[in-house]
PDB file of C-alpha atoms in Angstrom:
ATOM      1  CA  PRO M   3       0.519  80.565 105.657  1.00 59.00           C
ATOM      2  CA  LEU M   4      -0.701  83.226 108.030  1.00 65.00           C
ATOM      3  CA  GLN M   5       0.831  81.573 111.087  1.00 69.00           C
ATOM      4  CA  ALA M   6       4.435  80.540 111.665  1.00 66.00           C
ATOM      5  CA  GLU M   7       3.990  76.749 111.862  1.00 78.00           C
ATOM      6  CA  SER M   8       2.511  76.917 115.341  1.00 81.00           C
ATOM      7  CA  CYS M   9      -0.537  75.237 116.771  1.00 81.00           C
ATOM      8  CA  PHE M  10      -3.950  76.619 117.523  1.00 85.00           C
ATOM      9  CA  PHE M  11      -6.024  75.234 120.375  1.00 88.00           C
ATOM     10  CA  GLN M  12      -9.779  75.490 120.083  1.00 93.00           C
ATOM     11  CA  ALA M  13     -11.756  76.239 123.270  1.00 97.00           C
ATOM     12  CA  TYR M  14     -12.067  72.602 124.372  1.00 96.00           C
ATOM     13  CA  GLY M  15      -8.395  71.893 123.666  1.00 94.00           C
ATOM     14  CA  THR M  16      -7.460  74.973 125.682  1.00 95.00           C
ATOM     15  CA  ARG M  17      -9.503  73.684 128.628  1.00 97.00           C
ATOM     16  CA  ILE M  18      -7.651  70.360 128.487  1.00 96.00           C
ATOM     17  CA  TYR M  19      -4.311  72.149 128.169  1.00 93.00           C
ATOM     18  CA  ASN M  20      -5.102  74.355 131.178  1.00 95.00           C
ATOM     19  CA  LYS M  21      -6.134  71.344 133.292  1.00 96.00           C
ATOM     20  CA  LEU M  22      -2.857  69.593 132.467  1.00 94.00           C
ATOM     21  CA  LEU M  23      -0.948  72.772 133.309  1.00 94.00           C
ATOM     22  CA  GLU M  24      -2.780  73.095 136.627  1.00 96.00           C
ATOM     23  CA  PHE M  25      -2.018  69.454 137.478  1.00 96.00           C
ATOM     24  CA  VAL M  26       1.704  69.773 136.743  1.00 96.00           C
ATOM     25  CA  LYS M  27       1.974  73.124 138.571  1.00 96.00           C
ATOM     26  CA  GLU M  28       0.493  71.545 141.699  1.00 96.00           C
ATOM     27  CA  LYS M  29       3.125  68.809 141.521  1.00 96.00           C
ATOM     28  CA  TYR M  30       5.862  71.409 141.168  1.00 96.00           C
ATOM     29  CA  TRP M  31       4.570  73.214 144.259  1.00 96.00           C
ATOM     30  CA  ASP M  32       4.322  69.913 146.176  1.00 97.00           C
ATOM     31  CA  TYR M  33       7.976  69.241 145.375  1.00 97.00           C
ATOM     32  CA  GLY M  34       9.221  72.703 146.364  1.00 97.00           C
ATOM     33  CA  TYR M  35       9.612  74.352 142.962  1.00 97.00           C
ATOM     34  CA  GLU M  36       9.083  78.080 142.571  1.00 96.00           C
ATOM     35  CA  GLU M  37       7.213  79.043 139.434  1.00 96.00           C
ATOM     36  CA  VAL M  38       9.049  81.825 137.609  1.00 97.00           C
ATOM     37  CA  THR M  39       8.592  83.781 134.404  1.00 95.00           C
ATOM     38  CA  THR M  40      11.445  85.095 132.297  1.00 95.00           C
ATOM     39  CA  PRO M  41      11.406  87.462 129.309  1.00 95.00           C
ATOM     40  CA  ASN M  42      10.864  86.171 125.781  1.00 94.00           C
ATOM     41  CA  ILE M  43      13.626  88.375 124.351  1.00 95.00           C
ATOM     42  CA  PHE M  44      17.213  88.738 125.560  1.00 95.00           C
ATOM     43  CA  HIS M  45      20.196  90.719 124.358  1.00 96.00           C
ATOM     44  CA  PHE M  46      22.389  88.474 122.231  1.00 95.00           C
ATOM     45  CA  ASP M  47      25.255  88.807 124.713  1.00 96.00           C
ATOM     46  CA  LEU M  48      23.399  86.287 126.874  1.00 95.00           C
ATOM     47  CA  TRP M  49      23.152  83.786 124.022  1.00 94.00           C
ATOM     48  CA  ASN M  50      26.855  84.272 123.280  1.00 94.00           C
ATOM     49  CA  THR M  51      27.815  83.796 126.944  1.00 94.00           C
ATOM     50  CA  SER M  52      25.667  80.681 127.326  1.00 93.00           C
ATOM     51  CA  GLY M  53      27.074  79.160 124.131  1.00 91.00           C
ATOM     52  CA  HIS M  54      23.665  78.867 122.497  1.00 89.00           C
ATOM     53  CA  ALA M  55      24.546  81.397 119.785  1.00 90.00           C
ATOM     54  CA  GLY M  56      27.588  79.427 118.676  1.00 91.00           C
ATOM     55  CA  HIS M  57      25.635  76.206 118.304  1.00 90.00           C
ATOM     56  CA  TYR M  58      22.100  77.335 117.628  1.00 88.00           C
ATOM     57  CA  LYS M  59      21.950  80.829 116.122  1.00 92.00           C
ATOM     58  CA  GLN M  60      20.685  79.589 112.740  1.00 91.00           C
ATOM     59  CA  ASN M  61      17.633  78.203 114.572  1.00 90.00           C
ATOM     60  CA  MET M  62      16.914  81.355 116.557  1.00 92.00           C
ATOM     61  CA  PHE M  63      14.749  84.328 115.681  1.00 92.00           C
ATOM     62  CA  HIS M  64      17.070  87.311 116.076  1.00 93.00           C
ATOM     63  CA  PHE M  65      16.817  90.946 115.106  1.00 94.00           C
ATOM     64  CA  HIS M  66      18.271  94.373 115.795  1.00 96.00           C
ATOM     65  CA  VAL M  67      16.877  96.992 118.156  1.00 95.00           C
ATOM     66  CA  GLU M  68      18.711 100.328 118.234  1.00 95.00           C
ATOM     67  CA  LYS M  69      21.736  98.715 116.543  1.00 95.00           C
ATOM     68  CA  GLU M  70      21.974  95.939 119.146  1.00 96.00           C
ATOM     69  CA  GLU M  71      21.293  92.271 118.389  1.00 95.00           C
ATOM     70  CA  TRP M  72      18.515  90.577 120.351  1.00 96.00           C
ATOM     71  CA  GLY M  73      17.055  87.085 120.193  1.00 94.00           C
ATOM     72  CA  MET M  74      13.801  85.401 121.097  1.00 94.00           C
ATOM     73  CA  LYS M  75      14.426  82.638 123.581  1.00 93.00           C
ATOM     74  CA  PRO M  76      14.521  79.121 122.154  1.00 91.00           C
ATOM     75  CA  MET M  77      15.017  77.668 125.661  1.00 91.00           C
ATOM     76  CA  ASN M  78      14.652  78.761 129.282  1.00 93.00           C
ATOM     77  CA  CYS M  79      18.055  77.749 130.689  1.00 92.00           C
ATOM     78  CA  PRO M  80      19.970  81.048 130.324  1.00 93.00           C
ATOM     79  CA  GLY M  81      17.045  83.053 131.713  1.00 95.00           C
ATOM     80  CA  HIS M  82      16.922  80.863 134.806  1.00 96.00           C
ATOM     81  CA  CYS M  83      20.657  81.376 135.291  1.00 95.00           C
ATOM     82  CA  VAL M  84      20.193  85.164 135.036  1.00 95.00           C
ATOM     83  CA  LEU M  85      17.353  84.960 137.540  1.00 95.00           C
ATOM     84  CA  PHE M  86      19.431  82.882 139.970  1.00 96.00           C
ATOM     85  CA  ASP M  87      22.417  85.195 139.574  1.00 94.00           C
ATOM     86  CA  HIS M  88      20.242  88.251 140.247  1.00 92.00           C
ATOM     87  CA  ARG M  89      21.071  88.052 143.953  1.00 91.00           C
ATOM     88  CA  LYS M  90      23.548  86.391 146.276  1.00 93.00           C
ATOM     89  CA  HIS M  91      22.639  82.966 147.654  1.00 92.00           C
ATOM     90  CA  SER M  92      23.973  81.320 150.771  1.00 94.00           C
ATOM     91  CA  PHE M  93      24.642  77.601 150.698  1.00 93.00           C
ATOM     92  CA  ARG M  94      21.755  77.438 153.166  1.00 93.00           C
ATOM     93  CA  ASP M  95      19.412  78.784 150.438  1.00 94.00           C
ATOM     94  CA  LEU M  96      20.051  75.729 148.300  1.00 97.00           C
ATOM     95  CA  PRO M  97      18.542  73.887 146.621  1.00 97.00           C
ATOM     96  CA  LYS M  98      16.724  76.484 144.541  1.00 97.00           C
ATOM     97  CA  ARG M  99      14.189  74.952 142.173  1.00 98.00           C
ATOM     98  CA  TYR M 100      12.768  77.042 139.332  1.00 97.00           C
ATOM     99  CA  ALA M 101       9.933  75.898 137.090  1.00 96.00           C
ATOM    100  CA  GLU M 102       8.579  77.749 134.090  1.00 96.00           C
ATOM    101  CA  PHE M 103       6.015  77.126 131.408  1.00 94.00           C
ATOM    102  CA  GLY M 104       7.948  79.344 129.040  1.00 89.00           C
ATOM    103  CA  VAL M 105       6.841  80.399 125.589  1.00 91.00           C
ATOM    104  CA  LEU M 106       9.701  79.502 123.261  1.00 92.00           C
ATOM    105  CA  HIS M 107      10.363  80.273 119.611  1.00 89.00           C
ATOM    106  CA  ARG M 108      12.642  78.250 117.353  1.00 88.00           C
ATOM    107  CA  ASN M 109      13.329  78.983 113.724  1.00 87.00           C
ATOM    108  CA  GLU M 110      13.078  75.353 112.664  1.00 81.00           C
ATOM    109  CA  TYR M 111      13.728  74.498 109.033  1.00 75.00           C
ATOM    110  CA  SER M 112      10.472  73.880 107.187  1.00 78.00           C
ATOM    111  CA  GLY M 113      11.505  70.297 106.413  1.00 74.00           C
ATOM    112  CA  ALA M 114      11.944  69.570 110.137  1.00 73.00           C
ATOM    113  CA  LEU M 115       8.498  70.816 111.157  1.00 74.00           C
ATOM    114  CA  ASN M 116       6.149  68.016 112.150  1.00 72.00           C
ATOM    115  CA  GLY M 117       2.747  68.087 113.871  1.00 70.00           C
ATOM    116  CA  LEU M 118       2.990  69.247 117.490  1.00 72.00           C
ATOM    117  CA  THR M 119       6.489  67.877 118.094  1.00 72.00           C
ATOM    118  CA  ARG M 120       8.522  70.252 115.901  1.00 78.00           C
ATOM    119  CA  VAL M 121       6.952  73.704 115.667  1.00 80.00           C
ATOM    120  CA  ARG M 122       8.207  77.277 115.738  1.00 83.00           C
ATOM    121  CA  ARG M 123       6.279  78.443 118.815  1.00 86.00           C
ATOM    122  CA  PHE M 124       5.523  76.268 121.814  1.00 86.00           C
ATOM    123  CA  VAL M 125       5.366  76.215 125.606  1.00 88.00           C
ATOM    124  CA  GLN M 126       8.006  74.177 127.365  1.00 88.00           C
ATOM    125  CA  ASP M 127       7.464  72.783 130.828  1.00 88.00           C
ATOM    126  CA  ASP M 128      10.970  73.364 132.084  1.00 91.00           C
ATOM    127  CA  ALA M 129      12.741  73.312 135.425  1.00 95.00           C
ATOM    128  CA  HIS M 130      16.228  73.953 136.720  1.00 96.00           C
ATOM    129  CA  ILE M 131      17.699  73.037 140.071  1.00 97.00           C
ATOM    130  CA  PHE M 132      20.574  74.976 141.595  1.00 97.00           C
ATOM    131  CA  CYS M 133      22.064  72.916 144.388  1.00 97.00           C
ATOM    132  CA  ARG M 134      25.211  71.979 146.260  1.00 97.00           C
ATOM    133  CA  LYS M 135      27.252  69.012 145.129  1.00 97.00           C
ATOM    134  CA  ASP M 136      26.134  66.972 148.152  1.00 97.00           C
ATOM    135  CA  GLN M 137      22.465  67.560 147.189  1.00 98.00           C
ATOM    136  CA  ILE M 138      22.656  66.310 143.592  1.00 98.00           C
ATOM    137  CA  GLU M 139      21.672  62.693 144.206  1.00 98.00           C
ATOM    138  CA  GLN M 140      18.770  63.649 146.480  1.00 98.00           C
ATOM    139  CA  GLU M 141      17.520  66.243 143.945  1.00 98.00           C
ATOM    140  CA  VAL M 142      17.706  63.819 141.025  1.00 98.00           C
ATOM    141  CA  MET M 143      15.826  61.153 142.991  1.00 98.00           C
ATOM    142  CA  ALA M 144      13.135  63.661 144.057  1.00 97.00           C
ATOM    143  CA  TYR M 145      12.752  64.850 140.466  1.00 96.00           C
ATOM    144  CA  LEU M 146      12.388  61.283 139.185  1.00 97.00           C
ATOM    145  CA  GLU M 147       9.788  60.578 141.874  1.00 97.00           C
ATOM    146  CA  MET M 148       7.813  63.637 140.735  1.00 96.00           C
ATOM    147  CA  PHE M 149       8.228  62.641 137.084  1.00 95.00           C
ATOM    148  CA  TYR M 150       6.913  59.116 137.715  1.00 96.00           C
ATOM    149  CA  GLU M 151       4.067  60.508 139.827  1.00 95.00           C
ATOM    150  CA  ILE M 152       2.985  62.833 137.005  1.00 95.00           C
ATOM    151  CA  TYR M 153       3.294  60.349 134.152  1.00 93.00           C
ATOM    152  CA  GLY M 154       1.927  57.502 136.268  1.00 95.00           C
ATOM    153  CA  THR M 155      -1.231  59.541 136.764  1.00 92.00           C
ATOM    154  CA  LEU M 156      -1.599  60.541 133.127  1.00 84.00           C
TER     155      LEU M 156
END
């Protein structure tokens, strides 16, 4: 095949996709999430540090650039941690809520590929909350409220 087991959206499908994206982004903003964008490729040191390489390397697209190993991101988590760690945060800055519609690539085995649920390239609606211990329950409850609001509407 000429494509890597990824979906195509025709014009009408893209309009529907964009409307859904717009709807979810508005909910994120209503609930205090900051929309962020992280790179698609990271040095493999990050994947080793996060533990993803040890458990997931066989399902990652990785390659060498100038004798260094790099990998396309199969998930957003480590990138959000790098972004959060980019500067110092006071406890008063918390919670920090990041949301990203990140393009992800996974080197799924051909036998595992299935429709739109198991593909090699997709966009994941993903969020991470960095908070204090005393904020966990409140953050989980707020997230669940947002989740039910979104899926209750759809």
